[in-house]
Amino acid sequence: MSDLSEPARPAGHPNVVFLVADNIGWGDIGCYGGTAPTPRIDQLAAEGLRFKNYNTEAQCTPTRAALLTGRLPIRTGNCSIPLPGQGDYGLVQWEYTLGNLFSDAGYATAAYGKWHVGETAGRLPTDQGFDEWRYGIKNTSDEALYTQHPLFAESGFEIPQIWEGVAGSELTPVSDFTTETRPYLDENITNATVEFIERNAATGTPFFTYVGFTQIHPPVLNHPDFTGKSGGGVYSDTLAELDFRTGQILDALERAGVAENTIVVWTSDNPAARGIPAGGSNGPWRGHFGSGFEGGMRAPGMVRWPGRIAPGITDEIVTAVEWFPTLANLINESARIPADRPIDGVDTSAFLLGEQPTSGRDHVIYYGSDAELMSVKWRTMKVVFRYTESTSGPFIKPQWPFIFDLIDDPSEEWDLVQKQLQGAWVIAPIARRLGALAHSMAEYPNIEPGREFTGY
């Protein structure tokens, strides 16, 4: 929790627009070395602070749970998905999300697009602090493919839907979610976001919008306006659309006259996956999302607040759980952060505002999709306890953990254990941080996936 004795932030409640792309790799974006044109995202990065060491969780659901609550997904029951008959997945209603925090602070709140942290009553956006949810998919873009299989009609599975609703009312389906509607979803998400910005700017109402783009999660299907526009293939064309949609939202802030008083966050929920034929790059980093290596952790991320966050580039470690306490403090609402549960995020607001030289985060503890420990990064050193070489491949546990120096060996090729155990000392700081987390989890037991929970 933030120290309320810190220097007071300026009065007022800036707007916040939080943009989450889906499975965009570190090497996909131009300003990170990508070769497909992304001029609007690059411009946003140049106008704000770009993170070179922004870290996500192993898959979509864990990352989204982390950024919405400031809590590690191992605590909230969102590292893994329960099997059918083992309960409902996602965030229990007891969790306090960014939607709850902004709503309680008097903001208009909206979520648009992909949710993927719950599909049942109590675990949907309009149950989690958001006034409205439009062009929403409860789960993942994979569902657009379901109806293509010739046996789908005999499965008993309902046709996936695109949803909308407001807090206090039942959700209603907008249309079937299929390969026909999927290419147009991000266009509709963006149009809804623009309308929300214009509506609230006109009345002077502070607003928070959480925008869950669906690109570039498979199935990678182009909006027809962008087919062949990038000079590359299907993947690059889809990046071009994602860049264009980002620009439409930024332009809406300018037209509405609120860009100077709006914090814009742009991140990806995961790095690029291996096994998508269309493409995707994690730049210089080894592995893919879920792998346990840097290519499974580092994703593009940036934040802009004109006149308050100085433009630049940073190597400081920042993770998805940081956004909850950081945004709470940036809008002068840190007193709303719950004190009855562990908040794992570090308040990085002083760092973002140039008031301190470091983010305050010196390590990342990374769990796999099976809720078991994969790796731990401490400063510039990395210990890999388990890894996987493909998105659906088996977990591999080496006889001794791998130890890498990310300065000398950013691609994690040279295990220091093999160099006469010269890196064994790194286990000591790693063990201390794992021990502290284990002690906290003993005091506040993790919520089991699929279970209801009403408090400690």
XYZ file of C-alpha atoms in Angstrom, residues 5-447:
443
model
C 2.911 10.577 4.061
C 4.412 10.983 0.575
C 4.285 14.485 -0.971
C 0.743 15.305 -2.016
C -0.117 14.902 -5.665
C -1.718 17.811 -7.507
C -5.441 18.191 -6.978
C -7.836 16.844 -9.565
C -8.754 13.542 -11.106
C -7.081 12.841 -14.449
C -8.872 10.566 -16.875
C -7.333 7.165 -17.545
C -7.469 5.166 -20.779
C -6.000 1.680 -20.379
C -5.370 -0.109 -23.694
C -4.592 -3.838 -23.620
C -3.480 -5.557 -26.809
C -3.575 -9.346 -27.032
C -0.365 -11.390 -27.481
C 1.772 -8.613 -28.973
C 5.459 -9.442 -28.786
C 8.297 -7.152 -27.720
C 9.630 -7.298 -31.268
C 6.319 -6.607 -33.005
C 6.220 -2.843 -32.373
C 8.360 -0.424 -34.374
C 9.851 1.422 -31.399
C 10.979 -1.946 -29.979
C 12.694 -2.930 -33.221
C 9.741 -4.352 -35.122
C 9.755 -4.080 -38.892
C 5.999 -3.691 -39.479
C 4.949 -0.003 -39.414
C 3.295 1.073 -36.121
C 3.551 4.884 -36.309
C 0.781 5.770 -33.853
C 1.972 3.401 -31.138
C 5.538 4.612 -31.732
C 4.359 8.218 -31.378
C 2.604 7.372 -28.114
C 5.835 5.785 -26.846
C 7.873 8.841 -27.867
C 5.482 11.146 -26.029
C 5.504 9.015 -22.878
C 7.669 6.613 -20.916
C 8.476 3.358 -22.709
C 9.315 0.283 -20.638
C 12.049 -2.068 -21.846
C 11.510 -4.387 -18.880
C 7.721 -4.596 -18.576
C 6.658 -8.065 -17.419
C 3.372 -9.943 -17.744
C 2.054 -13.241 -16.410
C 1.984 -16.613 -18.193
C -1.317 -16.294 -20.066
C -4.222 -13.932 -20.764
C -6.299 -14.596 -17.661
C -3.428 -14.340 -15.130
C -2.174 -11.041 -16.569
C -5.608 -9.444 -16.717
C -6.355 -10.541 -13.157
C -3.022 -9.076 -12.047
C -3.417 -5.654 -13.607
C -7.046 -5.309 -12.508
C -6.374 -6.169 -8.834
C -2.683 -5.517 -8.137
C -2.495 -9.059 -6.802
C -0.515 -12.009 -8.097
C -2.832 -14.409 -9.940
C -1.622 -17.277 -7.721
C -3.433 -15.468 -4.889
C -6.683 -14.788 -6.756
C -7.088 -18.289 -8.189
C -6.340 -17.116 -11.717
C -3.064 -18.840 -12.557
C -4.953 -21.843 -13.880
C -8.437 -22.544 -15.230
C -10.566 -25.142 -13.398
C -11.783 -28.060 -15.474
C -15.519 -28.504 -16.154
C -17.322 -29.379 -12.947
C -14.611 -27.854 -10.748
C -16.197 -24.428 -10.368
C -16.195 -21.065 -12.130
C -12.998 -19.419 -13.278
C -12.080 -15.763 -12.972
C -12.114 -13.072 -10.304
C -14.470 -13.630 -7.380
C -16.724 -10.684 -6.670
C -14.847 -10.027 -3.396
C -11.813 -8.846 -5.347
C -11.472 -5.070 -5.623
C -10.638 -4.114 -9.193
C -9.542 -0.956 -10.952
C -13.167 -0.684 -12.042
C -14.296 -0.647 -8.404
C -11.624 1.849 -7.396
C -12.374 4.349 -10.152
C -16.125 3.970 -9.710
C -15.849 4.583 -5.959
C -13.738 7.656 -6.725
C -16.591 9.134 -8.779
C -15.381 8.253 -12.255
C -17.515 7.071 -15.146
C -16.172 3.595 -15.889
C -16.408 1.373 -18.944
C -14.868 -1.834 -20.230
C -14.887 -2.671 -23.920
C -13.854 -5.855 -25.688
C -12.134 -8.885 -24.236
C -12.610 -9.687 -20.532
C -11.326 -13.254 -19.883
C -11.387 -13.125 -16.082
C -14.800 -14.683 -15.578
C -17.893 -15.674 -17.543
C -20.543 -16.095 -14.832
C -22.642 -13.710 -12.750
C -20.496 -11.869 -10.206
C -17.348 -12.253 -12.296
C -18.177 -10.031 -15.270
C -17.188 -6.391 -15.865
C -20.537 -4.950 -14.801
C -20.190 -6.866 -11.521
C -16.622 -5.614 -11.020
C -17.045 -1.839 -10.922
C -17.657 -1.006 -14.590
C -20.761 1.004 -15.453
C -20.967 -0.521 -18.910
C -19.450 -3.213 -21.085
C -19.880 -3.227 -24.852
C -18.669 -5.405 -27.717
C -17.490 -7.791 -25.064
C -16.308 -11.354 -25.300
C -16.343 -13.194 -22.017
C -13.426 -15.458 -22.808
C -11.036 -15.665 -25.726
C -10.954 -15.046 -29.459
C -10.517 -18.781 -30.055
C -14.273 -19.094 -29.688
C -14.804 -17.410 -33.060
C -13.600 -20.626 -34.683
C -15.882 -23.018 -32.825
C -18.796 -22.944 -35.247
C -16.500 -23.763 -38.175
C -16.158 -27.385 -37.156
C -18.672 -29.702 -38.824
C -19.479 -31.415 -35.513
C -20.068 -28.199 -33.552
C -23.850 -28.287 -34.042
C -23.946 -31.707 -32.350
C -21.762 -30.700 -29.392
C -24.425 -29.062 -27.231
C -22.140 -26.029 -26.827
C -23.936 -22.717 -27.316
C -22.785 -20.453 -30.130
C -20.330 -17.920 -28.594
C -21.710 -14.407 -28.355
C -20.591 -10.791 -28.334
C -22.137 -9.105 -25.270
C -23.189 -5.747 -23.882
C -24.745 -4.523 -20.666
C -24.773 -1.969 -17.859
C -24.255 -2.380 -14.138
C -27.329 -3.681 -12.342
C -28.871 -5.301 -15.419
C -28.533 -8.583 -17.264
C -26.135 -8.769 -20.169
C -27.611 -9.161 -23.622
C -26.024 -10.724 -26.720
C -25.228 -8.362 -29.604
C -24.425 -10.999 -32.215
C -22.834 -14.382 -32.695
C -19.049 -14.416 -32.298
C -17.810 -16.192 -35.405
C -15.189 -15.873 -38.116
C -17.604 -13.488 -39.873
C -17.913 -11.040 -36.962
C -14.417 -11.425 -35.501
C -12.598 -9.198 -38.092
C -14.824 -6.225 -37.193
C -14.676 -6.524 -33.412
C -11.760 -4.151 -32.741
C -13.355 -1.519 -34.970
C -16.528 -1.710 -32.879
C -14.558 -1.705 -29.609
C -12.733 1.434 -30.736
C -15.911 3.214 -31.837
C -17.497 2.497 -28.457
C -14.410 3.817 -26.674
C -14.422 7.018 -28.739
C -18.113 7.570 -27.983
C -17.460 7.061 -24.251
C -14.617 9.604 -24.295
C -16.703 12.177 -26.161
C -19.741 11.663 -23.944
C -17.896 12.162 -20.666
C -15.582 14.915 -21.883
C -18.663 16.903 -22.922
C -20.003 16.826 -19.369
C -16.644 17.229 -17.626
C -16.980 13.841 -15.943
C -13.689 12.125 -15.104
C -13.546 8.742 -16.820
C -11.717 5.435 -16.777
C -11.968 3.065 -19.707
C -10.397 -0.377 -19.955
C -10.068 -1.349 -23.612
C -9.474 -5.028 -24.340
C -8.462 -5.273 -27.982
C -8.802 -8.759 -29.442
C -5.887 -8.508 -31.857
C -3.562 -10.330 -32.356
C -4.945 -13.401 -30.658
C -5.787 -16.261 -32.997
C -7.714 -16.633 -35.164
C -5.755 -13.841 -36.856
C -8.330 -12.485 -39.299
C -7.882 -9.112 -40.983
C -10.414 -6.361 -41.085
C -10.862 -6.032 -44.880
C -9.753 -2.379 -44.823
C -6.266 -3.480 -43.762
C -5.684 -6.516 -45.933
C -2.462 -6.011 -47.854
C -1.820 -2.569 -46.315
C 1.348 -3.281 -44.302
C 3.599 -4.633 -47.009
C 3.852 -7.854 -45.038
C 1.481 -10.731 -44.411
C -1.664 -11.287 -42.377
C 0.056 -10.677 -39.039
C 1.579 -7.359 -40.144
C -1.727 -6.238 -41.648
C -3.420 -6.908 -38.331
C -0.718 -4.939 -36.508
C -1.518 -2.078 -38.866
C -5.133 -2.164 -37.741
C -4.168 -2.281 -34.069
C -1.947 0.745 -34.624
C -4.759 2.575 -36.447
C -7.278 1.822 -33.680
C -4.823 3.140 -31.090
C -4.536 6.323 -33.120
C -8.322 6.730 -33.332
C -8.570 6.688 -29.543
C -5.678 9.128 -29.123
C -7.257 11.433 -31.701
C -10.574 11.306 -29.816
C -8.823 12.550 -26.678
C -7.354 15.458 -28.662
C -10.674 16.384 -30.292
C -12.415 16.282 -26.927
C -9.803 18.599 -25.423
C -8.840 16.171 -22.647
C -5.552 14.702 -23.883
C -3.474 16.847 -21.505
C -5.460 15.605 -18.513
C -5.547 11.931 -19.498
C -3.166 9.135 -18.523
C -2.882 6.647 -21.393
C -1.471 3.184 -20.716
C -0.702 0.863 -23.644
C 0.390 -2.711 -22.924
C 0.090 -6.251 -24.188
C -1.321 -8.949 -21.945
C 1.349 -11.430 -23.112
C 4.269 -11.660 -25.490
C 3.849 -13.400 -28.822
C 3.005 -17.101 -28.824
C 4.860 -19.831 -30.634
C 2.840 -21.863 -33.092
C 0.853 -19.051 -34.723
C 1.578 -19.490 -38.441
C 0.914 -15.812 -39.183
C 3.944 -14.560 -37.249
C 4.848 -12.665 -34.079
C 8.197 -11.681 -32.574
C 9.555 -11.390 -29.041
C 12.616 -9.554 -30.270
C 15.943 -10.614 -28.727
C 14.367 -12.625 -25.924
C 14.271 -16.400 -25.740
C 10.952 -18.197 -25.652
C 7.270 -17.334 -26.019
C 4.422 -16.602 -23.668
C 4.225 -19.150 -20.889
C 7.762 -20.419 -21.499
C 9.474 -19.223 -18.310
C 12.137 -17.375 -20.307
C 12.274 -13.615 -20.939
C 10.347 -14.059 -24.179
C 7.454 -15.271 -22.051
C 7.613 -12.323 -19.661
C 8.711 -9.145 -21.428
C 6.015 -7.398 -23.435
C 5.703 -3.889 -24.830
C 4.376 -1.309 -22.391
C 4.214 2.477 -22.194
C 2.433 5.281 -20.341
C 1.769 8.897 -21.331
C 0.615 11.839 -19.210
C 1.551 15.112 -20.923
C 3.397 17.532 -18.686
C 3.558 15.102 -15.779
C 5.370 11.957 -16.971
C 8.530 12.949 -18.796
C 9.122 11.218 -22.140
C 11.884 8.640 -22.072
C 12.895 4.992 -22.043
C 13.559 2.918 -18.933
C 15.163 -0.429 -18.112
C 13.549 -0.480 -14.668
C 11.505 -3.596 -13.862
C 7.756 -2.993 -13.960
C 5.068 -5.691 -13.877
C 1.337 -5.960 -14.492
C 0.478 -5.854 -10.772
C 1.976 -2.355 -10.503
C -0.895 -0.635 -12.320
C -3.453 -0.971 -9.519
C -1.545 0.869 -6.745
C 0.205 3.193 -9.205
C -2.969 4.477 -10.845
C -4.649 4.745 -7.445
C -1.937 7.127 -6.307
C -1.772 9.071 -9.576
C -5.478 9.961 -9.195
C -5.044 10.771 -5.480
C -7.099 7.790 -4.338
C -4.491 5.537 -2.696
C -6.579 5.488 0.499
C -9.037 3.245 -1.357
C -6.493 0.441 -1.760
C -7.803 -2.461 0.371
C -5.918 -3.122 3.594
C -7.525 -6.526 4.268
C -5.487 -8.477 1.688
C -1.976 -8.511 0.252
C -1.425 -6.094 -2.628
C 1.606 -7.351 -4.531
C 1.956 -4.372 -6.840
C 4.541 -1.696 -6.153
C 3.369 1.904 -6.301
C 5.583 3.266 -9.086
C 3.923 6.692 -9.251
C 6.902 8.543 -7.754
C 9.161 6.915 -10.337
C 6.827 7.795 -13.210
C 6.634 11.408 -12.054
C 10.408 11.696 -11.775
C 10.419 11.929 -7.986
C 12.618 8.857 -7.478
C 15.176 7.145 -9.746
C 13.896 3.560 -9.549
C 10.574 1.791 -9.902
C 10.896 0.112 -6.514
C 10.530 -3.325 -8.112
C 13.635 -5.549 -8.032
C 12.215 -8.979 -8.869
C 9.559 -10.905 -10.784
C 8.147 -14.244 -9.581
C 6.658 -16.060 -12.564
C 4.178 -18.933 -12.317
C 3.123 -21.290 -15.085
C -0.367 -22.021 -16.370
C -0.478 -24.932 -13.910
C 0.076 -22.534 -10.969
C 3.560 -23.910 -10.303
C 6.710 -21.813 -10.096
C 8.567 -21.361 -13.398
C 11.262 -18.731 -12.886
C 12.360 -15.760 -10.829
C 14.122 -12.659 -12.110
C 16.106 -10.610 -9.604
C 17.525 -7.381 -10.953
C 19.620 -8.525 -13.938
C 19.857 -12.188 -12.923
C 17.439 -14.986 -13.734
C 16.784 -18.435 -12.244
C 14.698 -20.819 -14.368
C 13.251 -23.737 -12.396
C 11.047 -25.022 -15.213
C 10.403 -24.099 -18.826
C 8.561 -25.145 -21.950
C 9.644 -24.973 -25.577
C 6.198 -24.565 -27.138
C 2.866 -23.109 -26.134
C 1.220 -26.519 -25.716
C 4.385 -28.497 -24.995
C 5.323 -30.214 -21.730
C 6.935 -28.462 -18.790
C 10.596 -29.383 -18.490
C 12.359 -29.370 -15.138
C 16.170 -29.387 -15.328
C 18.180 -31.325 -12.776
C 19.553 -28.027 -11.483
C 17.880 -24.667 -12.057
C 19.325 -22.630 -14.918
C 20.960 -19.355 -13.902
C 21.430 -16.579 -16.451
C 23.036 -13.145 -16.424
C 20.651 -11.034 -18.519
C 23.268 -8.359 -19.155
C 25.945 -10.662 -20.580
C 23.448 -13.175 -21.950
C 20.072 -11.568 -22.776
C 19.026 -14.555 -24.891
C 19.440 -16.942 -21.915
C 21.768 -19.340 -23.710
C 24.658 -19.784 -21.218
C 23.711 -21.435 -17.942
C 26.043 -20.200 -15.206
C 25.584 -23.436 -13.257
C 27.564 -25.103 -16.020
C 30.407 -22.627 -15.490
C 31.766 -24.239 -12.298
C 28.671 -23.174 -10.340
C 29.766 -19.551 -10.571
C 26.157 -18.316 -10.460
C 24.976 -20.375 -7.477
C 25.074 -17.324 -5.207
C 22.018 -15.951 -7.033
C 19.875 -18.563 -5.271
C 20.242 -16.612 -1.992
C 18.363 -13.405 -2.974
C 15.877 -15.491 -4.964
C 15.187 -17.714 -1.937
C 14.588 -14.679 0.296
C 11.943 -13.314 -2.034
C 10.278 -16.683 -2.478
C 10.331 -17.148 1.280
C 8.657 -13.803 1.872
C 5.906 -14.681 -0.593
C 5.422 -18.115 0.990
C 5.113 -16.495 4.438
C 2.498 -14.072 3.104
C 0.543 -16.859 1.416
C 0.537 -18.834 4.674
C -1.018 -15.839 6.446
C -3.417 -15.116 3.579
C -4.112 -18.448 1.836
C -4.540 -18.353 -1.909
C -8.053 -18.494 -3.305
